């Protein structure tokens, strides 16, 4: 099984790096294409095939992942379209704001379209820790596990309606930045209270890691875990109440909602 990644920018590079750390593809079955050779060096060193020619990348791959900026998607499709065999190849589009209807229109050849999966991951895909949302076209819906297996190997994936892809991006794609901002703020609090900056960061990272693993292990609700560490008159409830007084929960909710506003 072979996969080609067209585009080695921030997301394309992260996707390729995750694939190389994953379990589904051998390094020599992964091709990374990018117009600038400099971004390809590290992937070649890790055993992937690399090329500056998108046509070469598309030829013979079972999966062709288009991971470029939205404004470039059509030109990439125009470039590789003649190389594609719709009976054997699947298209994965990871460029946001491009619709399935657009992709089918651009890819249509002799009245046929390929299997298409819209896949919106987050940057955690580089460490096989992405939350990825997948929406198939009609042809891809019958074989959704083909795409889901790839992205479950790189974190967790969720099949959803195309209309929810932007909402998923606000929660998981943008959410990486929101979590990092919380970590930064908590680190600064630790510094103010006497810890060195790196030590404070390590404390917060490990604490968040513990919180995540608790929820993953028991499938419980966050409030149930909060109750376990919130004692009457204790430190935790004083801290939580101070956060709420300053609008913590509302700020998070409004921030995620604001991501969807234009």
PDB file of C-alpha atoms in Angstrom:
ATOM      1  CA  UNK A   1       0.000   0.000   0.000  1.00  0.00           C
ATOM      2  CA  UNK A   2       1.428   3.343  -1.069  1.00  0.00           C
ATOM      3  CA  UNK A   3       0.604   6.934  -0.196  1.00  0.00           C
ATOM      4  CA  UNK A   4       1.781  10.231  -1.664  1.00  0.00           C
ATOM      5  CA  UNK A   5       1.684  13.532   0.171  1.00  0.00           C
ATOM      6  CA  UNK A   6       1.627  16.532  -2.128  1.00  0.00           C
ATOM      7  CA  UNK A   7       2.787  19.527  -0.121  1.00  0.00           C
ATOM      8  CA  UNK A   8       5.409  19.611   2.628  1.00  0.00           C
ATOM      9  CA  UNK A   9       4.401  22.801   4.417  1.00  0.00           C
ATOM     10  CA  UNK A  10       3.341  22.901   8.071  1.00  0.00           C
ATOM     11  CA  UNK A  11       0.476  20.420   7.768  1.00  0.00           C
ATOM     12  CA  UNK A  12       1.840  18.378   4.871  1.00  0.00           C
ATOM     13  CA  UNK A  13       5.162  18.017   6.626  1.00  0.00           C
ATOM     14  CA  UNK A  14       3.463  17.056   9.889  1.00  0.00           C
ATOM     15  CA  UNK A  15       1.322  14.477   8.056  1.00  0.00           C
ATOM     16  CA  UNK A  16       4.335  12.952   6.335  1.00  0.00           C
ATOM     17  CA  UNK A  17       6.270  12.855   9.613  1.00  0.00           C
ATOM     18  CA  UNK A  18       3.370  11.112  11.325  1.00  0.00           C
ATOM     19  CA  UNK A  19       3.084   8.543   8.524  1.00  0.00           C
ATOM     20  CA  UNK A  20       6.782   7.776   8.863  1.00  0.00           C
ATOM     21  CA  UNK A  21       6.282   7.113  12.590  1.00  0.00           C
ATOM     22  CA  UNK A  22       3.119   5.097  11.977  1.00  0.00           C
ATOM     23  CA  UNK A  23       2.428   1.415  11.443  1.00  0.00           C
ATOM     24  CA  UNK A  24       0.483   1.260   8.162  1.00  0.00           C
ATOM     25  CA  UNK A  25       3.089   2.304   5.605  1.00  0.00           C
ATOM     26  CA  UNK A  26       6.700   1.377   5.087  1.00  0.00           C
ATOM     27  CA  UNK A  27       8.962   4.394   4.643  1.00  0.00           C
ATOM     28  CA  UNK A  28       9.704   3.491   1.022  1.00  0.00           C
ATOM     29  CA  UNK A  29       5.950   3.372   0.305  1.00  0.00           C
ATOM     30  CA  UNK A  30       5.569   7.025   1.312  1.00  0.00           C
ATOM     31  CA  UNK A  31       6.264   9.725  -1.268  1.00  0.00           C
ATOM     32  CA  UNK A  32       6.501  13.394  -0.353  1.00  0.00           C
ATOM     33  CA  UNK A  33       6.269  16.024  -3.082  1.00  0.00           C
ATOM     34  CA  UNK A  34       7.126  19.694  -2.757  1.00  0.00           C
ATOM     35  CA  UNK A  35       8.370  22.327  -5.215  1.00  0.00           C
ATOM     36  CA  UNK A  36      11.259  23.297  -2.938  1.00  0.00           C
ATOM     37  CA  UNK A  37      13.843  20.577  -2.347  1.00  0.00           C
ATOM     38  CA  UNK A  38      14.928  21.984   1.001  1.00  0.00           C
ATOM     39  CA  UNK A  39      11.744  20.820   2.704  1.00  0.00           C
ATOM     40  CA  UNK A  40      12.205  17.294   1.347  1.00  0.00           C
ATOM     41  CA  UNK A  41      15.644  16.530   2.772  1.00  0.00           C
ATOM     42  CA  UNK A  42      14.527  15.297   6.190  1.00  0.00           C
ATOM     43  CA  UNK A  43      11.946  12.962   4.672  1.00  0.00           C
ATOM     44  CA  UNK A  44      14.502  11.468   2.313  1.00  0.00           C
ATOM     45  CA  UNK A  45      16.824  10.907   5.272  1.00  0.00           C
ATOM     46  CA  UNK A  46      14.034   8.975   6.989  1.00  0.00           C
ATOM     47  CA  UNK A  47      13.625   6.687   3.986  1.00  0.00           C
ATOM     48  CA  UNK A  48      10.682   8.237   2.156  1.00  0.00           C
ATOM     49  CA  UNK A  49      10.705   8.805  -1.578  1.00  0.00           C
ATOM     50  CA  UNK A  50      10.787  12.498  -2.455  1.00  0.00           C
ATOM     51  CA  UNK A  51      10.142  14.467  -5.610  1.00  0.00           C
ATOM     52  CA  UNK A  52       9.553  17.989  -6.833  1.00  0.00           C
ATOM     53  CA  UNK A  53       7.198  16.647  -9.520  1.00  0.00           C
ATOM     54  CA  UNK A  54       3.574  16.192  -8.432  1.00  0.00           C
ATOM     55  CA  UNK A  55       2.877  13.939 -11.421  1.00  0.00           C
ATOM     56  CA  UNK A  56       5.575  11.542 -10.288  1.00  0.00           C
ATOM     57  CA  UNK A  57       4.102  11.533  -6.794  1.00  0.00           C
ATOM     58  CA  UNK A  58       0.578  10.790  -8.039  1.00  0.00           C
ATOM     59  CA  UNK A  59       1.598   7.972 -10.362  1.00  0.00           C
ATOM     60  CA  UNK A  60       0.945   4.577  -8.770  1.00  0.00           C
ATOM     61  CA  UNK A  61      -0.018   5.695  -5.259  1.00  0.00           C
ATOM     62  CA  UNK A  62      -3.035   4.037  -3.655  1.00  0.00           C
ATOM     63  CA  UNK A  63      -3.742   7.275  -1.771  1.00  0.00           C
ATOM     64  CA  UNK A  64      -2.953  10.756  -3.072  1.00  0.00           C
ATOM     65  CA  UNK A  65      -3.139  13.343  -0.296  1.00  0.00           C
ATOM     66  CA  UNK A  66      -3.390  16.964  -1.364  1.00  0.00           C
ATOM     67  CA  UNK A  67      -2.040  19.059   1.494  1.00  0.00           C
ATOM     68  CA  UNK A  68      -1.558  22.525   0.038  1.00  0.00           C
ATOM     69  CA  UNK A  69      -3.131  25.921   0.581  1.00  0.00           C
ATOM     70  CA  UNK A  70      -6.734  26.169  -0.656  1.00  0.00           C
ATOM     71  CA  UNK A  71      -5.844  28.522  -3.482  1.00  0.00           C
ATOM     72  CA  UNK A  72      -3.438  25.962  -4.935  1.00  0.00           C
ATOM     73  CA  UNK A  73      -5.684  22.872  -4.850  1.00  0.00           C
ATOM     74  CA  UNK A  74      -7.209  23.297  -8.305  1.00  0.00           C
ATOM     75  CA  UNK A  75      -3.845  23.839  -9.975  1.00  0.00           C
ATOM     76  CA  UNK A  76      -2.467  20.709  -8.294  1.00  0.00           C
ATOM     77  CA  UNK A  77      -5.483  18.711  -9.478  1.00  0.00           C
ATOM     78  CA  UNK A  78      -5.101  20.070 -13.014  1.00  0.00           C
ATOM     79  CA  UNK A  79      -1.462  19.002 -12.918  1.00  0.00           C
ATOM     80  CA  UNK A  80      -2.009  15.414 -11.735  1.00  0.00           C
ATOM     81  CA  UNK A  81      -5.453  14.625 -13.122  1.00  0.00           C
ATOM     82  CA  UNK A  82      -4.242  12.761 -16.210  1.00  0.00           C
ATOM     83  CA  UNK A  83      -1.989  10.570 -14.051  1.00  0.00           C
ATOM     84  CA  UNK A  84      -4.825   9.372 -11.808  1.00  0.00           C
ATOM     85  CA  UNK A  85      -6.597   6.019 -12.164  1.00  0.00           C
ATOM     86  CA  UNK A  86      -9.973   6.369 -10.456  1.00  0.00           C
ATOM     87  CA  UNK A  87     -10.476   2.611 -10.268  1.00  0.00           C
ATOM     88  CA  UNK A  88      -7.369   2.185  -8.133  1.00  0.00           C
ATOM     89  CA  UNK A  89      -6.627   5.504  -6.450  1.00  0.00           C
ATOM     90  CA  UNK A  90      -8.204   7.477  -3.614  1.00  0.00           C
ATOM     91  CA  UNK A  91      -7.925  11.223  -3.120  1.00  0.00           C
ATOM     92  CA  UNK A  92      -7.532  12.717   0.340  1.00  0.00           C
ATOM     93  CA  UNK A  93      -7.950  16.473   0.478  1.00  0.00           C
ATOM     94  CA  UNK A  94      -6.591  18.178   3.573  1.00  0.00           C
ATOM     95  CA  UNK A  95      -6.917  21.755   2.363  1.00  0.00           C
ATOM     96  CA  UNK A  96      -9.578  23.565   4.369  1.00  0.00           C
ATOM     97  CA  UNK A  97     -12.506  25.450   2.784  1.00  0.00           C
ATOM     98  CA  UNK A  98     -12.524  23.356  -0.411  1.00  0.00           C
ATOM     99  CA  UNK A  99     -15.848  21.515  -0.753  1.00  0.00           C
ATOM    100  CA  UNK A 100     -16.470  17.995  -1.970  1.00  0.00           C
ATOM    101  CA  UNK A 101     -18.585  19.427  -4.808  1.00  0.00           C
ATOM    102  CA  UNK A 102     -15.624  21.533  -5.926  1.00  0.00           C
ATOM    103  CA  UNK A 103     -13.276  18.568  -5.777  1.00  0.00           C
ATOM    104  CA  UNK A 104     -15.627  16.381  -7.792  1.00  0.00           C
ATOM    105  CA  UNK A 105     -16.047  19.109 -10.394  1.00  0.00           C
ATOM    106  CA  UNK A 106     -12.287  19.588 -10.734  1.00  0.00           C
ATOM    107  CA  UNK A 107     -11.524  15.859 -10.727  1.00  0.00           C
ATOM    108  CA  UNK A 108     -14.305  14.669 -13.034  1.00  0.00           C
ATOM    109  CA  UNK A 109     -12.869  12.717 -15.938  1.00  0.00           C
ATOM    110  CA  UNK A 110     -14.933  10.920 -18.582  1.00  0.00           C
ATOM    111  CA  UNK A 111     -17.959  11.372 -16.336  1.00  0.00           C
ATOM    112  CA  UNK A 112     -16.256   9.636 -13.408  1.00  0.00           C
ATOM    113  CA  UNK A 113     -14.967  10.859 -10.047  1.00  0.00           C
ATOM    114  CA  UNK A 114     -12.654   9.035  -7.629  1.00  0.00           C
ATOM    115  CA  UNK A 115     -13.163   8.170  -3.996  1.00  0.00           C
ATOM    116  CA  UNK A 116     -12.641  11.444  -2.138  1.00  0.00           C
ATOM    117  CA  UNK A 117     -12.134  11.989   1.551  1.00  0.00           C
ATOM    118  CA  UNK A 118     -12.034  15.413   3.131  1.00  0.00           C
ATOM    119  CA  UNK A 119      -9.711  15.052   6.123  1.00  0.00           C
ATOM    120  CA  UNK A 120      -9.131  17.879   8.589  1.00  0.00           C
ATOM    121  CA  UNK A 121      -6.485  16.951  11.194  1.00  0.00           C
ATOM    122  CA  UNK A 122      -4.583  19.109  13.633  1.00  0.00           C
ATOM    123  CA  UNK A 123      -0.851  19.612  13.932  1.00  0.00           C
ATOM    124  CA  UNK A 124      -0.647  16.839  16.551  1.00  0.00           C
ATOM    125  CA  UNK A 125      -0.647  14.442  13.604  1.00  0.00           C
ATOM    126  CA  UNK A 126       3.145  14.749  13.539  1.00  0.00           C
ATOM    127  CA  UNK A 127       3.264  12.840  16.851  1.00  0.00           C
ATOM    128  CA  UNK A 128       0.405  10.498  15.912  1.00  0.00           C
ATOM    129  CA  UNK A 129      -1.863  12.430  18.283  1.00  0.00           C
ATOM    130  CA  UNK A 130      -4.227  14.233  15.921  1.00  0.00           C
ATOM    131  CA  UNK A 131      -7.969  14.676  16.196  1.00  0.00           C
ATOM    132  CA  UNK A 132      -9.009  14.281  12.557  1.00  0.00           C
ATOM    133  CA  UNK A 133     -12.434  14.827  11.031  1.00  0.00           C
ATOM    134  CA  UNK A 134     -13.301  12.900   7.848  1.00  0.00           C
ATOM    135  CA  UNK A 135     -16.114  13.523   5.367  1.00  0.00           C
ATOM    136  CA  UNK A 136     -16.393  11.258   2.284  1.00  0.00           C
ATOM    137  CA  UNK A 137     -17.979  11.869  -1.078  1.00  0.00           C
ATOM    138  CA  UNK A 138     -20.646   9.414  -2.225  1.00  0.00           C
ATOM    139  CA  UNK A 139     -18.118   7.021  -3.708  1.00  0.00           C
ATOM    140  CA  UNK A 140     -15.864   7.179  -0.673  1.00  0.00           C
ATOM    141  CA  UNK A 141     -18.692   6.556   1.820  1.00  0.00           C
ATOM    142  CA  UNK A 142     -18.776   2.873   0.892  1.00  0.00           C
ATOM    143  CA  UNK A 143     -15.113   2.490   1.861  1.00  0.00           C
ATOM    144  CA  UNK A 144     -14.802   4.967   4.710  1.00  0.00           C
ATOM    145  CA  UNK A 145     -12.596   2.622   6.748  1.00  0.00           C
ATOM    146  CA  UNK A 146      -9.843   3.012   4.159  1.00  0.00           C
ATOM    147  CA  UNK A 147      -9.369   6.595   5.293  1.00  0.00           C
ATOM    148  CA  UNK A 148     -10.305   6.040   8.925  1.00  0.00           C
ATOM    149  CA  UNK A 149      -7.619   3.385   9.360  1.00  0.00           C
ATOM    150  CA  UNK A 150      -4.968   5.860   8.217  1.00  0.00           C
ATOM    151  CA  UNK A 151      -6.015   8.630  10.574  1.00  0.00           C
ATOM    152  CA  UNK A 152      -6.752   6.350  13.529  1.00  0.00           C
ATOM    153  CA  UNK A 153      -3.126   5.245  13.242  1.00  0.00           C
ATOM    154  CA  UNK A 154      -2.200   8.923  13.575  1.00  0.00           C
ATOM    155  CA  UNK A 155      -4.407   9.693  16.567  1.00  0.00           C
ATOM    156  CA  UNK A 156      -8.191   9.556  16.628  1.00  0.00           C
ATOM    157  CA  UNK A 157     -10.567  10.165  13.742  1.00  0.00           C
ATOM    158  CA  UNK A 158     -14.269  10.945  13.533  1.00  0.00           C
ATOM    159  CA  UNK A 159     -16.460  10.547  10.446  1.00  0.00           C
ATOM    160  CA  UNK A 160     -18.798  13.502  10.193  1.00  0.00           C
ATOM    161  CA  UNK A 161     -20.903  15.557   7.826  1.00  0.00           C
ATOM    162  CA  UNK A 162     -19.025  17.980   5.632  1.00  0.00           C
ATOM    163  CA  UNK A 163     -20.999  20.817   7.267  1.00  0.00           C
ATOM    164  CA  UNK A 164     -19.302  20.072  10.607  1.00  0.00           C
ATOM    165  CA  UNK A 165     -15.727  20.153   9.335  1.00  0.00           C
ATOM    166  CA  UNK A 166     -15.323  23.830  10.188  1.00  0.00           C
ATOM    167  CA  UNK A 167     -16.752  23.273  13.664  1.00  0.00           C
ATOM    168  CA  UNK A 168     -14.330  20.407  14.150  1.00  0.00           C
ATOM    169  CA  UNK A 169     -11.513  22.681  13.043  1.00  0.00           C
ATOM    170  CA  UNK A 170     -12.532  25.295  15.614  1.00  0.00           C
ATOM    171  CA  UNK A 171     -12.528  22.704  18.389  1.00  0.00           C
ATOM    172  CA  UNK A 172      -9.507  20.601  17.454  1.00  0.00           C
ATOM    173  CA  UNK A 173      -7.440  22.514  14.896  1.00  0.00           C
ATOM    174  CA  UNK A 174      -7.669  25.900  16.554  1.00  0.00           C
ATOM    175  CA  UNK A 175      -8.003  24.058  19.864  1.00  0.00           C
ATOM    176  CA  UNK A 176      -4.308  23.188  19.842  1.00  0.00           C
ATOM    177  CA  UNK A 177      -3.570  26.909  20.106  1.00  0.00           C
ATOM    178  CA  UNK A 178      -6.175  27.395  22.829  1.00  0.00           C
ATOM    179  CA  UNK A 179      -4.654  24.620  24.921  1.00  0.00           C
ATOM    180  CA  UNK A 180      -1.182  26.061  24.379  1.00  0.00           C
ATOM    181  CA  UNK A 181      -2.417  29.466  25.537  1.00  0.00           C
ATOM    182  CA  UNK A 182      -3.789  27.916  28.730  1.00  0.00           C
ATOM    183  CA  UNK A 183      -0.469  26.156  29.266  1.00  0.00           C
ATOM    184  CA  UNK A 184       1.378  29.420  28.770  1.00  0.00           C
ATOM    185  CA  UNK A 185      -0.840  31.246  31.232  1.00  0.00           C
ATOM    186  CA  UNK A 186      -0.559  28.483  33.832  1.00  0.00           C
ATOM    187  CA  UNK A 187       3.215  28.460  33.377  1.00  0.00           C
ATOM    188  CA  UNK A 188       3.355  32.210  33.992  1.00  0.00           C
ATOM    189  CA  UNK A 189       1.371  31.718  37.180  1.00  0.00           C
ATOM    190  CA  UNK A 190       3.891  29.117  38.287  1.00  0.00           C
ATOM    191  CA  UNK A 191       6.759  31.519  37.625  1.00  0.00           C
ATOM    192  CA  UNK A 192       5.042  34.248  39.642  1.00  0.00           C
ATOM    193  CA  UNK A 193       4.652  31.766  42.489  1.00  0.00           C
ATOM    194  CA  UNK A 194       8.333  30.822  42.482  1.00  0.00           C
ATOM    195  CA  UNK A 195       9.090  28.090  39.952  1.00  0.00           C
ATOM    196  CA  UNK A 196      11.578  28.466  37.122  1.00  0.00           C
ATOM    197  CA  UNK A 197       9.879  28.822  33.740  1.00  0.00           C
ATOM    198  CA  UNK A 198      10.925  25.423  32.345  1.00  0.00           C
ATOM    199  CA  UNK A 199      10.007  23.670  35.569  1.00  0.00           C
ATOM    200  CA  UNK A 200       6.600  25.363  35.599  1.00  0.00           C
ATOM    201  CA  UNK A 201       6.017  24.299  31.991  1.00  0.00           C
ATOM    202  CA  UNK A 202       6.936  20.686  32.781  1.00  0.00           C
ATOM    203  CA  UNK A 203       4.530  20.684  35.723  1.00  0.00           C
ATOM    204  CA  UNK A 204       1.654  21.906  33.565  1.00  0.00           C
ATOM    205  CA  UNK A 205       2.438  19.522  30.683  1.00  0.00           C
ATOM    206  CA  UNK A 206       2.493  16.505  32.998  1.00  0.00           C
ATOM    207  CA  UNK A 207      -0.644  17.661  34.806  1.00  0.00           C
ATOM    208  CA  UNK A 208      -2.533  18.008  31.515  1.00  0.00           C
ATOM    209  CA  UNK A 209      -1.220  14.628  30.414  1.00  0.00           C
ATOM    210  CA  UNK A 210      -2.632  13.094  33.597  1.00  0.00           C
ATOM    211  CA  UNK A 211      -6.008  14.778  33.109  1.00  0.00           C
ATOM    212  CA  UNK A 212      -6.250  13.498  29.542  1.00  0.00           C
ATOM    213  CA  UNK A 213      -5.315   9.937  30.494  1.00  0.00           C
ATOM    214  CA  UNK A 214      -7.899   9.875  33.278  1.00  0.00           C
ATOM    215  CA  UNK A 215     -10.670  10.797  30.841  1.00  0.00           C
ATOM    216  CA  UNK A 216      -9.427   8.371  28.210  1.00  0.00           C
ATOM    217  CA  UNK A 217      -9.176   5.533  30.724  1.00  0.00           C
ATOM    218  CA  UNK A 218     -12.626   5.752  32.244  1.00  0.00           C
ATOM    219  CA  UNK A 219     -14.658   7.710  29.690  1.00  0.00           C
ATOM    220  CA  UNK A 220     -16.008   9.874  32.484  1.00  0.00           C
ATOM    221  CA  UNK A 221     -17.238  13.444  32.412  1.00  0.00           C
ATOM    222  CA  UNK A 222     -14.719  16.198  33.256  1.00  0.00           C
ATOM    223  CA  UNK A 223     -16.948  17.430  36.088  1.00  0.00           C
ATOM    224  CA  UNK A 224     -16.830  14.001  37.728  1.00  0.00           C
ATOM    225  CA  UNK A 225     -13.027  14.183  37.803  1.00  0.00           C
ATOM    226  CA  UNK A 226     -13.183  17.755  39.107  1.00  0.00           C
ATOM    227  CA  UNK A 227     -15.414  16.613  41.975  1.00  0.00           C
ATOM    228  CA  UNK A 228     -12.804  14.054  43.022  1.00  0.00           C
ATOM    229  CA  UNK A 229     -10.249  16.762  43.768  1.00  0.00           C
ATOM    230  CA  UNK A 230     -12.563  19.514  44.999  1.00  0.00           C
ATOM    231  CA  UNK A 231     -12.955  19.459  48.778  1.00  0.00           C
ATOM    232  CA  UNK A 232     -15.093  21.850  50.823  1.00  0.00           C
ATOM    233  CA  UNK A 233     -13.189  25.027  51.572  1.00  0.00           C
ATOM    234  CA  UNK A 234     -10.122  23.692  49.752  1.00  0.00           C
ATOM    235  CA  UNK A 235      -7.562  25.125  47.361  1.00  0.00           C
ATOM    236  CA  UNK A 236      -9.140  23.710  44.212  1.00  0.00           C
ATOM    237  CA  UNK A 237     -12.595  25.194  44.672  1.00  0.00           C
ATOM    238  CA  UNK A 238     -11.119  28.585  45.503  1.00  0.00           C
ATOM    239  CA  UNK A 239      -9.074  28.480  42.311  1.00  0.00           C
ATOM    240  CA  UNK A 240     -11.999  27.294  40.172  1.00  0.00           C
ATOM    241  CA  UNK A 241     -14.311  29.953  41.544  1.00  0.00           C
ATOM    242  CA  UNK A 242     -11.711  32.654  40.892  1.00  0.00           C
ATOM    243  CA  UNK A 243     -11.363  31.448  37.298  1.00  0.00           C
ATOM    244  CA  UNK A 244     -15.124  31.525  36.789  1.00  0.00           C
ATOM    245  CA  UNK A 245     -15.351  34.978  38.366  1.00  0.00           C
ATOM    246  CA  UNK A 246     -12.918  36.123  35.703  1.00  0.00           C
ATOM    247  CA  UNK A 247     -14.888  34.474  32.904  1.00  0.00           C
ATOM    248  CA  UNK A 248     -12.816  31.351  32.226  1.00  0.00           C
ATOM    249  CA  UNK A 249     -15.535  29.014  30.899  1.00  0.00           C
ATOM    250  CA  UNK A 250     -17.291  31.755  28.984  1.00  0.00           C
ATOM    251  CA  UNK A 251     -14.000  32.892  27.434  1.00  0.00           C
ATOM    252  CA  UNK A 252     -13.331  29.354  26.170  1.00  0.00           C
ATOM    253  CA  UNK A 253     -16.842  28.956  24.754  1.00  0.00           C
ATOM    254  CA  UNK A 254     -16.842  32.345  23.091  1.00  0.00           C
ATOM    255  CA  UNK A 255     -13.340  31.809  21.715  1.00  0.00           C
ATOM    256  CA  UNK A 256     -14.302  28.566  19.975  1.00  0.00           C
ATOM    257  CA  UNK A 257     -17.506  30.109  18.630  1.00  0.00           C
ATOM    258  CA  UNK A 258     -15.610  33.184  17.417  1.00  0.00           C
ATOM    259  CA  UNK A 259     -13.354  30.961  15.304  1.00  0.00           C
ATOM    260  CA  UNK A 260     -16.311  30.254  13.039  1.00  0.00           C
ATOM    261  CA  UNK A 261     -17.260  33.874  12.510  1.00  0.00           C
ATOM    262  CA  UNK A 262     -16.168  35.644   9.342  1.00  0.00           C
TER     263      UNK A 262
END
